[in-house]
Amino acid sequence: MVFSINLTFLFTVFLLFRSVCGAYSVLAEEYTSGNFFQKFDFYTGSDPTNGHVQYVSQSVATSLGLIRNDAGSVYVGVENQKIAPNGRQSVRLESKKRFTRGLFILDMSHMPSSTCGTWPAFWTLGDNWPNNGEIDIIEGVHKNTQNSMALHTKDGCSISTGSNLLSGVQVSKNCFVNAVGQSNNQGCSQLDSRTNSWGDGFNNVKGGVYAMEWTTQFIKIWYFPRNLLPSDILGKNPEPLKWGTPAGFFQGNCNINQNFNSHKIIFDITFCGDWAGNTWGSAGCGALASTCNAYVANNPTAYKNSYWQINSLRVFSS
């Protein structure tokens, strides 16, 4: 009885310590240049967002030079030499392993450039969308320079995070994909106010690190330029409580456990489609061609800098 009570006491102390110190110590998965492509599936179906794109298999991507292992990093890009009337060839990677909660840390030196027609994203997704949720960590279109972060869910999830709790800007609050008064599938979205958080701005500072913390209570997203990395963020025991105010902070009238479950990690670069295609003119790209599809199809060299250069991706369990 005494032994059992002592074990219970120690376990309680451990949980309290974990909640106070905020450090993560259990590495659930690590993606590096040596194993990266072995741990992802190559999606080859039609684009769910109706993009002007053809997602190719690993063998085709390798033969076309769309993927490769560089010294200590991996390159993931798009076809940029041929006219593409039926869609530009690209890669959509989906992790073989699934995750529910945790700390996701992505170290990159380059992301797709701020180029008209592009719509790249780094995100997580559950099955039977939107019932198990979607978390957009890095996303943007065309000539954007500020990163867009968002959650997409079934009905019944909204965000009410105070503006003092995030460094970014709240754009929309209802995470439901068909929310009244919001654009279709807008979700609850927040925008990083820094112009080096996405595309050309990110690449000009030699990249940096993105981190997403997903708990039972909230989802937070940080971005750190290369010269401002926390000392522990690439170490064995990262501690988000020491990292300061996140760029994105999603919390409110939303049961995280009921809306976000068993997610795969996705990297993709699509073109045009539901977002980029519908904002072609308003984004200042209309002078280049009459439509987004026409420009993407006929200007392959515009996309030479549309690539991810990934140093590592680590996932710690909560």
C-alpha atoms as a printed R data frame, in Angstrom:
    type eleno elety resid chain resno       x      y       z
1   ATOM     1    CA   MET     A     1   0.000  0.000   0.000
2   ATOM     2    CA   VAL     A     2   2.777  2.446   0.937
3   ATOM     3    CA   PHE     A     3   4.711  1.477  -2.193
4   ATOM     4    CA   SER     A     4   1.621  2.044  -4.344
5   ATOM     5    CA   ILE     A     5   0.957  5.430  -2.746
6   ATOM     6    CA   ASN     A     6   4.578  6.457  -3.299
7   ATOM     7    CA   LEU     A     7   4.385  5.500  -6.978
8   ATOM     8    CA   THR     A     8   1.197  7.507  -7.373
9   ATOM     9    CA   PHE     A     9   2.797 10.478  -5.660
10  ATOM    10    CA   LEU     A    10   5.905 10.308  -7.847
11  ATOM    11    CA   PHE     A    11   3.840 10.076 -11.007
12  ATOM    12    CA   THR     A    12   1.791 13.096  -9.952
13  ATOM    13    CA   VAL     A    13   4.955 15.056  -9.247
14  ATOM    14    CA   PHE     A    14   6.295 14.065 -12.686
15  ATOM    15    CA   LEU     A    15   3.147 15.338 -14.420
16  ATOM    16    CA   LEU     A    16   3.276 18.596 -12.481
17  ATOM    17    CA   PHE     A    17   6.945 19.038 -13.343
18  ATOM    18    CA   ARG     A    18   6.239 18.353 -17.036
19  ATOM    19    CA   SER     A    19   3.430 20.913 -17.104
20  ATOM    20    CA   VAL     A    20   5.553 23.555 -15.374
21  ATOM    21    CA   CYS     A    21   8.861 23.109 -17.185
22  ATOM    22    CA   GLY     A    22   7.278 22.465 -20.596
23  ATOM    23    CA   ALA     A    23  10.272 20.519 -21.911
24  ATOM    24    CA   TYR     A    24   9.848 17.669 -24.390
25  ATOM    25    CA   SER     A    25  12.146 14.652 -24.165
26  ATOM    26    CA   VAL     A    26  10.548 11.801 -26.146
27  ATOM    27    CA   LEU     A    27  11.481 11.918 -29.820
28  ATOM    28    CA   ALA     A    28   8.619 10.176 -31.622
29  ATOM    29    CA   GLU     A    29   9.987 10.559 -35.167
30  ATOM    30    CA   GLU     A    30  12.916 12.182 -36.933
31  ATOM    31    CA   TYR     A    31  13.183 12.949 -40.629
32  ATOM    32    CA   THR     A    32  16.691 13.672 -41.916
33  ATOM    33    CA   SER     A    33  18.470 13.611 -45.264
34  ATOM    34    CA   GLY     A    34  19.368  9.965 -44.677
35  ATOM    35    CA   ASN     A    35  15.810  8.669 -44.235
36  ATOM    36    CA   PHE     A    36  13.462 11.430 -45.373
37  ATOM    37    CA   PHE     A    37  11.938  9.972 -48.527
38  ATOM    38    CA   GLN     A    38  11.628  6.485 -47.029
39  ATOM    39    CA   LYS     A    39   9.262  7.856 -44.386
40  ATOM    40    CA   PHE     A    40   6.854  9.581 -46.766
41  ATOM    41    CA   ASP     A    41   4.351  8.319 -49.327
42  ATOM    42    CA   PHE     A    42   4.223 10.077 -52.698
43  ATOM    43    CA   TYR     A    43   0.628 11.060 -53.409
44  ATOM    44    CA   THR     A    44  -0.207 10.652 -57.112
45  ATOM    45    CA   GLY     A    45  -3.956 11.302 -57.199
46  ATOM    46    CA   SER     A    46  -5.740 14.365 -58.515
47  ATOM    47    CA   ASP     A    47  -5.241 17.556 -56.534
48  ATOM    48    CA   PRO     A    48  -7.999 17.945 -53.904
49  ATOM    49    CA   THR     A    49  -7.684 21.730 -54.274
50  ATOM    50    CA   ASN     A    50  -8.152 21.642 -58.073
51  ATOM    51    CA   GLY     A    51  -4.682 22.925 -58.888
52  ATOM    52    CA   HIS     A    52  -2.955 23.011 -62.272
53  ATOM    53    CA   VAL     A    53  -0.605 20.251 -61.146
54  ATOM    54    CA   GLN     A    54   0.357 16.632 -61.686
55  ATOM    55    CA   TYR     A    55   1.669 14.925 -58.573
56  ATOM    56    CA   VAL     A    56   4.245 12.285 -59.497
57  ATOM    57    CA   SER     A    57   5.605  9.100 -57.928
58  ATOM    58    CA   GLN     A    58   8.972  8.808 -56.209
59  ATOM    59    CA   SER     A    59  10.559  7.156 -59.230
60  ATOM    60    CA   VAL     A    60   9.310  9.856 -61.600
61  ATOM    61    CA   ALA     A    61  10.276 12.626 -59.174
62  ATOM    62    CA   THR     A    62  13.772 11.170 -58.935
63  ATOM    63    CA   SER     A    63  14.188 10.846 -62.703
64  ATOM    64    CA   LEU     A    64  13.020 14.427 -63.250
65  ATOM    65    CA   GLY     A    65  15.243 15.807 -60.507
66  ATOM    66    CA   LEU     A    66  12.312 17.008 -58.416
67  ATOM    67    CA   ILE     A    67  13.743 15.358 -55.290
68  ATOM    68    CA   ARG     A    68  17.271 14.663 -54.145
69  ATOM    69    CA   ASN     A    69  19.458 14.235 -51.109
70  ATOM    70    CA   ASP     A    70  21.933 17.083 -50.722
71  ATOM    71    CA   ALA     A    71  24.678 17.324 -48.128
72  ATOM    72    CA   GLY     A    72  22.721 17.213 -44.870
73  ATOM    73    CA   SER     A    73  19.395 18.278 -46.386
74  ATOM    74    CA   VAL     A    74  16.754 17.275 -48.922
75  ATOM    75    CA   TYR     A    75  15.480 19.132 -51.967
76  ATOM    76    CA   VAL     A    76  11.803 18.924 -53.001
77  ATOM    77    CA   GLY     A    77  10.872 20.969 -56.061
78  ATOM    78    CA   VAL     A    78   8.786 21.145 -59.230
79  ATOM    79    CA   GLU     A    79   9.336 20.642 -62.956
80  ATOM    80    CA   ASN     A    80  10.646 23.936 -64.346
81  ATOM    81    CA   GLN     A    81  11.817 23.305 -67.911
82  ATOM    82    CA   LYS     A    82   8.793 22.243 -69.988
83  ATOM    83    CA   ILE     A    83   5.486 23.706 -71.124
84  ATOM    84    CA   ALA     A    84   2.762 22.023 -69.046
85  ATOM    85    CA   PRO     A    85  -0.721 22.359 -70.587
86  ATOM    86    CA   ASN     A    86  -2.069 19.502 -68.442
87  ATOM    87    CA   GLY     A    87  -0.571 20.625 -65.153
88  ATOM    88    CA   ARG     A    88   2.969 21.230 -63.890
89  ATOM    89    CA   GLN     A    89   4.643 18.185 -62.357
90  ATOM    90    CA   SER     A    90   5.230 18.441 -58.639
91  ATOM    91    CA   VAL     A    91   5.497 16.415 -55.440
92  ATOM    92    CA   ARG     A    92   3.080 15.926 -52.575
93  ATOM    93    CA   LEU     A    93   4.612 14.052 -49.633
94  ATOM    94    CA   GLU     A    94   2.436 12.474 -46.911
95  ATOM    95    CA   SER     A    95   4.049 10.937 -43.839
96  ATOM    96    CA   LYS     A    96   3.592  7.221 -43.308
97  ATOM    97    CA   LYS     A    97   3.332  7.745 -39.560
98  ATOM    98    CA   ARG     A    98   0.342  9.443 -37.909
99  ATOM    99    CA   PHE     A    99   0.440 11.808 -34.948
100 ATOM   100    CA   THR     A   100  -1.995 13.048 -32.308
101 ATOM   101    CA   ARG     A   101  -0.564 15.959 -30.319
102 ATOM   102    CA   GLY     A   102   3.119 16.722 -29.859
103 ATOM   103    CA   LEU     A   103   5.809 19.235 -30.805
104 ATOM   104    CA   PHE     A   104   6.743 19.454 -34.496
105 ATOM   105    CA   ILE     A   105  10.017 21.231 -35.345
106 ATOM   106    CA   LEU     A   106  10.960 21.956 -38.968
107 ATOM   107    CA   ASP     A   107  14.399 23.321 -39.874
108 ATOM   108    CA   MET     A   108  14.646 24.677 -43.444
109 ATOM   109    CA   SER     A   109  17.059 26.810 -45.430
110 ATOM   110    CA   HIS     A   110  14.625 27.506 -48.294
111 ATOM   111    CA   MET     A   111  10.918 27.385 -49.070
112 ATOM   112    CA   PRO     A   112   9.135 27.965 -52.408
113 ATOM   113    CA   SER     A   113   9.644 31.534 -53.584
114 ATOM   114    CA   SER     A   114   7.021 34.286 -53.702
115 ATOM   115    CA   THR     A   115   6.015 33.616 -57.311
116 ATOM   116    CA   CYS     A   116   2.718 34.171 -59.081
117 ATOM   117    CA   GLY     A   117   0.819 30.906 -59.502
118 ATOM   118    CA   THR     A   118   2.324 28.972 -56.600
119 ATOM   119    CA   TRP     A   119   0.519 27.582 -53.557
120 ATOM   120    CA   PRO     A   120   2.952 25.675 -51.313
121 ATOM   121    CA   ALA     A   121   2.122 24.366 -47.855
122 ATOM   122    CA   PHE     A   122   3.477 22.443 -44.867
123 ATOM   123    CA   TRP     A   123   0.528 21.084 -42.900
124 ATOM   124    CA   THR     A   124  -1.044 18.168 -41.035
125 ATOM   125    CA   LEU     A   125  -4.287 16.413 -41.929
126 ATOM   126    CA   GLY     A   126  -6.635 13.837 -40.432
127 ATOM   127    CA   ASP     A   127  -8.804 11.358 -42.336
128 ATOM   128    CA   ASN     A   128 -12.424 12.026 -43.330
129 ATOM   129    CA   TRP     A   129 -11.804 15.759 -43.749
130 ATOM   130    CA   PRO     A   130 -12.777 17.975 -42.046
131 ATOM   131    CA   ASN     A   131 -13.970 15.723 -39.198
132 ATOM   132    CA   ASN     A   132 -10.470 15.023 -37.852
133 ATOM   133    CA   GLY     A   133  -9.092 18.451 -38.597
134 ATOM   134    CA   GLU     A   134  -6.383 20.189 -40.565
135 ATOM   135    CA   ILE     A   135  -3.524 22.331 -39.228
136 ATOM   136    CA   ASP     A   136  -1.837 24.672 -41.722
137 ATOM   137    CA   ILE     A   137   1.591 25.575 -40.357
138 ATOM   138    CA   ILE     A   138   3.138 27.198 -43.435
139 ATOM   139    CA   GLU     A   139   1.000 28.361 -46.339
140 ATOM   140    CA   GLY     A   140   0.743 31.154 -48.871
141 ATOM   141    CA   VAL     A   141   0.129 32.004 -52.514
142 ATOM   142    CA   HIS     A   142   1.623 34.132 -55.279
143 ATOM   143    CA   LYS     A   143   3.825 37.014 -54.112
144 ATOM   144    CA   ASN     A   144   2.975 36.764 -50.408
145 ATOM   145    CA   THR     A   145   5.735 37.469 -47.904
146 ATOM   146    CA   GLN     A   146   3.788 36.764 -44.699
147 ATOM   147    CA   ASN     A   147   2.948 33.255 -43.541
148 ATOM   148    CA   SER     A   148  -0.696 32.252 -43.189
149 ATOM   149    CA   MET     A   149  -1.611 29.808 -40.393
150 ATOM   150    CA   ALA     A   150  -5.026 28.189 -40.034
151 ATOM   151    CA   LEU     A   151  -7.171 25.412 -38.602
152 ATOM   152    CA   HIS     A   152  -9.971 23.734 -40.546
153 ATOM   153    CA   THR     A   153 -12.622 21.668 -38.739
154 ATOM   154    CA   LYS     A   154 -16.177 20.432 -38.664
155 ATOM   155    CA   ASP     A   155 -18.802 22.683 -37.097
156 ATOM   156    CA   GLY     A   156 -18.370 23.659 -33.443
157 ATOM   157    CA   CYS     A   157 -14.809 24.980 -33.198
158 ATOM   158    CA   SER     A   158 -13.932 28.668 -32.949
159 ATOM   159    CA   ILE     A   159 -10.993 30.693 -31.653
160 ATOM   160    CA   SER     A   160 -10.991 33.523 -29.122
161 ATOM   161    CA   THR     A   161  -7.286 33.978 -28.360
162 ATOM   162    CA   GLY     A   162  -6.466 37.415 -26.967
163 ATOM   163    CA   SER     A   163  -4.370 39.575 -29.287
164 ATOM   164    CA   ASN     A   164  -1.728 39.915 -26.562
165 ATOM   165    CA   LEU     A   165  -1.097 36.151 -26.658
166 ATOM   166    CA   LEU     A   166   0.152 36.012 -30.247
167 ATOM   167    CA   SER     A   167   2.514 38.147 -32.274
168 ATOM   168    CA   GLY     A   168   0.535 37.568 -35.467
169 ATOM   169    CA   VAL     A   169  -2.834 38.971 -36.518
170 ATOM   170    CA   GLN     A   170  -6.192 37.224 -36.151
171 ATOM   171    CA   VAL     A   171  -7.889 37.130 -39.566
172 ATOM   172    CA   SER     A   172 -10.907 34.870 -38.951
173 ATOM   173    CA   LYS     A   173 -12.182 33.059 -35.872
174 ATOM   174    CA   ASN     A   174 -14.527 30.262 -36.939
175 ATOM   175    CA   CYS     A   175 -12.624 27.076 -37.818
176 ATOM   176    CA   PHE     A   176 -15.648 25.419 -39.480
177 ATOM   177    CA   VAL     A   177 -14.946 25.044 -43.208
178 ATOM   178    CA   ASN     A   178 -18.462 26.224 -44.121
179 ATOM   179    CA   ALA     A   179 -18.751 29.018 -41.558
180 ATOM   180    CA   VAL     A   180 -21.313 31.690 -42.309
181 ATOM   181    CA   GLY     A   181 -19.781 35.083 -42.984
182 ATOM   182    CA   GLN     A   182 -16.373 33.725 -43.999
183 ATOM   183    CA   SER     A   183 -14.891 32.662 -47.320
184 ATOM   184    CA   ASN     A   184 -15.409 29.034 -48.256
185 ATOM   185    CA   ASN     A   185 -12.965 26.846 -46.298
186 ATOM   186    CA   GLN     A   186 -11.278 29.877 -44.747
187 ATOM   187    CA   GLY     A   187 -11.212 28.277 -41.304
188 ATOM   188    CA   CYS     A   188  -9.819 30.181 -38.341
189 ATOM   189    CA   SER     A   189  -6.742 31.920 -39.671
190 ATOM   190    CA   GLN     A   190  -3.904 34.044 -38.358
191 ATOM   191    CA   LEU     A   191  -1.205 35.927 -40.260
192 ATOM   192    CA   ASP     A   192   2.421 36.339 -39.229
193 ATOM   193    CA   SER     A   193   3.145 40.067 -39.319
194 ATOM   194    CA   ARG     A   194   6.809 39.600 -40.301
195 ATOM   195    CA   THR     A   195   7.755 39.820 -43.969
196 ATOM   196    CA   ASN     A   196  10.522 37.227 -43.580
197 ATOM   197    CA   SER     A   197   8.120 34.503 -42.473
198 ATOM   198    CA   TRP     A   198   7.262 33.206 -45.945
199 ATOM   199    CA   GLY     A   199   8.647 32.932 -49.475
200 ATOM   200    CA   ASP     A   200  11.358 35.324 -50.631
201 ATOM   201    CA   GLY     A   201  11.635 37.021 -47.257
202 ATOM   202    CA   PHE     A   202  12.307 33.690 -45.557
203 ATOM   203    CA   ASN     A   203  14.882 32.716 -48.164
204 ATOM   204    CA   ASN     A   204  16.669 36.072 -47.964
205 ATOM   205    CA   VAL     A   205  17.523 35.449 -44.294
206 ATOM   206    CA   LYS     A   206  18.752 31.924 -45.073
207 ATOM   207    CA   GLY     A   207  15.664 30.292 -43.656
208 ATOM   208    CA   GLY     A   208  14.931 29.338 -40.102
209 ATOM   209    CA   VAL     A   209  12.860 27.065 -37.905
210 ATOM   210    CA   TYR     A   210   9.112 26.583 -37.596
211 ATOM   211    CA   ALA     A   211   7.587 24.825 -34.592
212 ATOM   212    CA   MET     A   212   4.009 23.732 -33.937
213 ATOM   213    CA   GLU     A   213   2.895 22.633 -30.477
214 ATOM   214    CA   TRP     A   214  -0.355 20.667 -30.354
215 ATOM   215    CA   THR     A   215  -1.762 19.865 -26.908
216 ATOM   216    CA   THR     A   216  -5.174 19.025 -25.496
217 ATOM   217    CA   GLN     A   217  -5.693 22.725 -24.759
218 ATOM   218    CA   PHE     A   218  -4.258 24.681 -27.699
219 ATOM   219    CA   ILE     A   219  -2.255 24.755 -30.916
220 ATOM   220    CA   LYS     A   220   0.646 27.212 -31.147
221 ATOM   221    CA   ILE     A   221   2.990 28.051 -34.035
222 ATOM   222    CA   TRP     A   222   6.388 29.769 -33.775
223 ATOM   223    CA   TYR     A   223   8.751 30.957 -36.480
224 ATOM   224    CA   PHE     A   224  12.380 31.890 -35.778
225 ATOM   225    CA   PRO     A   225  14.733 33.321 -38.432
226 ATOM   226    CA   ARG     A   226  18.119 31.624 -38.592
227 ATOM   227    CA   ASN     A   227  19.856 34.301 -36.505
228 ATOM   228    CA   LEU     A   228  17.259 34.245 -33.720
229 ATOM   229    CA   LEU     A   229  16.931 30.538 -32.886
230 ATOM   230    CA   PRO     A   230  16.273 29.619 -29.250
231 ATOM   231    CA   SER     A   231  19.259 27.722 -27.870
232 ATOM   232    CA   ASP     A   232  17.227 24.567 -27.217
233 ATOM   233    CA   ILE     A   233  14.991 24.380 -30.301
234 ATOM   234    CA   LEU     A   234  17.272 21.999 -32.214
235 ATOM   235    CA   GLY     A   235  18.393 20.148 -29.090
236 ATOM   236    CA   LYS     A   236  17.220 16.984 -27.346
237 ATOM   237    CA   ASN     A   237  14.892 18.727 -24.891
238 ATOM   238    CA   PRO     A   238  13.123 21.657 -26.565
239 ATOM   239    CA   GLU     A   239  11.095 23.785 -24.158
240 ATOM   240    CA   PRO     A   240   8.452 25.970 -25.848
241 ATOM   241    CA   LEU     A   241   7.630 27.841 -22.643
242 ATOM   242    CA   LYS     A   242  10.974 29.597 -23.035
243 ATOM   243    CA   TRP     A   243  10.384 30.687 -26.626
244 ATOM   244    CA   GLY     A   244   8.236 33.726 -26.017
245 ATOM   245    CA   THR     A   245   5.005 34.736 -27.725
246 ATOM   246    CA   PRO     A   246   4.055 32.473 -30.649
247 ATOM   247    CA   ALA     A   247   3.164 33.861 -34.053
248 ATOM   248    CA   GLY     A   248  -0.028 31.791 -34.036
249 ATOM   249    CA   PHE     A   249  -2.091 30.759 -31.022
250 ATOM   250    CA   PHE     A   250  -5.335 28.827 -31.496
251 ATOM   251    CA   GLN     A   251  -7.491 28.407 -28.389
252 ATOM   252    CA   GLY     A   252 -11.090 29.116 -27.497
253 ATOM   253    CA   ASN     A   253 -14.458 27.437 -27.867
254 ATOM   254    CA   CYS     A   254 -12.937 24.348 -29.436
255 ATOM   255    CA   ASN     A   255 -12.449 20.841 -28.080
256 ATOM   256    CA   ILE     A   256  -9.005 20.052 -29.501
257 ATOM   257    CA   ASN     A   257  -9.257 16.324 -28.771
258 ATOM   258    CA   GLN     A   258 -12.580 15.988 -30.598
259 ATOM   259    CA   ASN     A   259 -11.533 18.001 -33.645
260 ATOM   260    CA   PHE     A   260  -7.932 16.921 -34.286
261 ATOM   261    CA   ASN     A   261  -6.880 13.275 -34.444
262 ATOM   262    CA   SER     A   262  -4.366 11.008 -36.153
263 ATOM   263    CA   HIS     A   263  -2.723 13.433 -38.549
264 ATOM   264    CA   LYS     A   264  -0.255 12.800 -41.333
265 ATOM   265    CA   ILE     A   265   2.342 15.451 -42.149
266 ATOM   266    CA   ILE     A   266   2.207 16.900 -45.661
267 ATOM   267    CA   PHE     A   267   4.567 18.926 -47.840
268 ATOM   268    CA   ASP     A   268   3.232 20.014 -51.213
269 ATOM   269    CA   ILE     A   269   3.587 22.593 -53.958
270 ATOM   270    CA   THR     A   270   0.482 23.058 -56.066
271 ATOM   271    CA   PHE     A   271  -0.420 25.765 -58.549
272 ATOM   272    CA   CYS     A   272  -3.520 27.925 -59.035
273 ATOM   273    CA   GLY     A   273  -6.547 25.970 -57.786
274 ATOM   274    CA   ASP     A   274  -9.132 27.046 -55.245
275 ATOM   275    CA   TRP     A   275  -7.001 29.730 -53.559
276 ATOM   276    CA   ALA     A   276  -4.242 30.839 -55.931
277 ATOM   277    CA   GLY     A   277  -6.441 30.495 -59.018
278 ATOM   278    CA   ASN     A   278  -9.240 32.562 -57.544
279 ATOM   279    CA   THR     A   279  -6.927 35.374 -56.410
280 ATOM   280    CA   TRP     A   280  -4.869 35.656 -59.608
281 ATOM   281    CA   GLY     A   281  -6.006 39.174 -60.425
282 ATOM   282    CA   SER     A   282  -6.313 40.562 -56.899
283 ATOM   283    CA   ALA     A   283  -2.792 39.356 -56.042
284 ATOM   284    CA   GLY     A   284  -1.277 41.572 -58.728
285 ATOM   285    CA   CYS     A   285  -0.527 38.736 -61.150
286 ATOM   286    CA   GLY     A   286  -3.142 39.488 -63.807
287 ATOM   287    CA   ALA     A   287  -0.752 41.430 -66.070
288 ATOM   288    CA   LEU     A   288   1.349 38.280 -66.586
289 ATOM   289    CA   ALA     A   289  -1.389 36.228 -68.260
290 ATOM   290    CA   SER     A   290  -5.139 36.095 -68.560
291 ATOM   291    CA   THR     A   291  -5.393 33.160 -66.130
292 ATOM   292    CA   CYS     A   292  -3.283 31.491 -63.495
293 ATOM   293    CA   ASN     A   293  -3.349 28.161 -65.364
294 ATOM   294    CA   ALA     A   294  -2.099 29.784 -68.559
295 ATOM   295    CA   TYR     A   295   0.871 31.380 -66.832
296 ATOM   296    CA   VAL     A   296   1.874 28.255 -64.924
297 ATOM   297    CA   ALA     A   297   1.594 26.130 -68.059
298 ATOM   298    CA   ASN     A   298   3.677 28.390 -70.295
299 ATOM   299    CA   ASN     A   299   6.369 29.787 -67.994
300 ATOM   300    CA   PRO     A   300   8.353 26.857 -66.567
301 ATOM   301    CA   THR     A   301  11.493 28.819 -65.672
302 ATOM   302    CA   ALA     A   302   9.457 31.074 -63.379
303 ATOM   303    CA   TYR     A   303   9.415 28.140 -60.953
304 ATOM   304    CA   LYS     A   304  13.129 27.393 -60.601
305 ATOM   305    CA   ASN     A   305  13.008 28.680 -57.035
306 ATOM   306    CA   SER     A   306   9.805 26.856 -56.123
307 ATOM   307    CA   TYR     A   307  11.377 24.274 -53.856
308 ATOM   308    CA   TRP     A   308  11.757 23.186 -50.238
309 ATOM   309    CA   GLN     A   309  15.273 22.704 -48.828
310 ATOM   310    CA   ILE     A   310  14.704 20.785 -45.605
311 ATOM   311    CA   ASN     A   311  17.435 20.202 -43.034
312 ATOM   312    CA   SER     A   312  15.347 18.166 -40.600
313 ATOM   313    CA   LEU     A   313  11.882 17.577 -39.205
314 ATOM   314    CA   ARG     A   314  11.481 16.224 -35.681
315 ATOM   315    CA   VAL     A   315   8.321 15.274 -33.814
316 ATOM   316    CA   PHE     A   316   8.304 14.991 -30.023
317 ATOM   317    CA   SER     A   317   5.433 13.224 -28.277
318 ATOM   318    CA   SER     A   318   3.543 15.026 -25.540
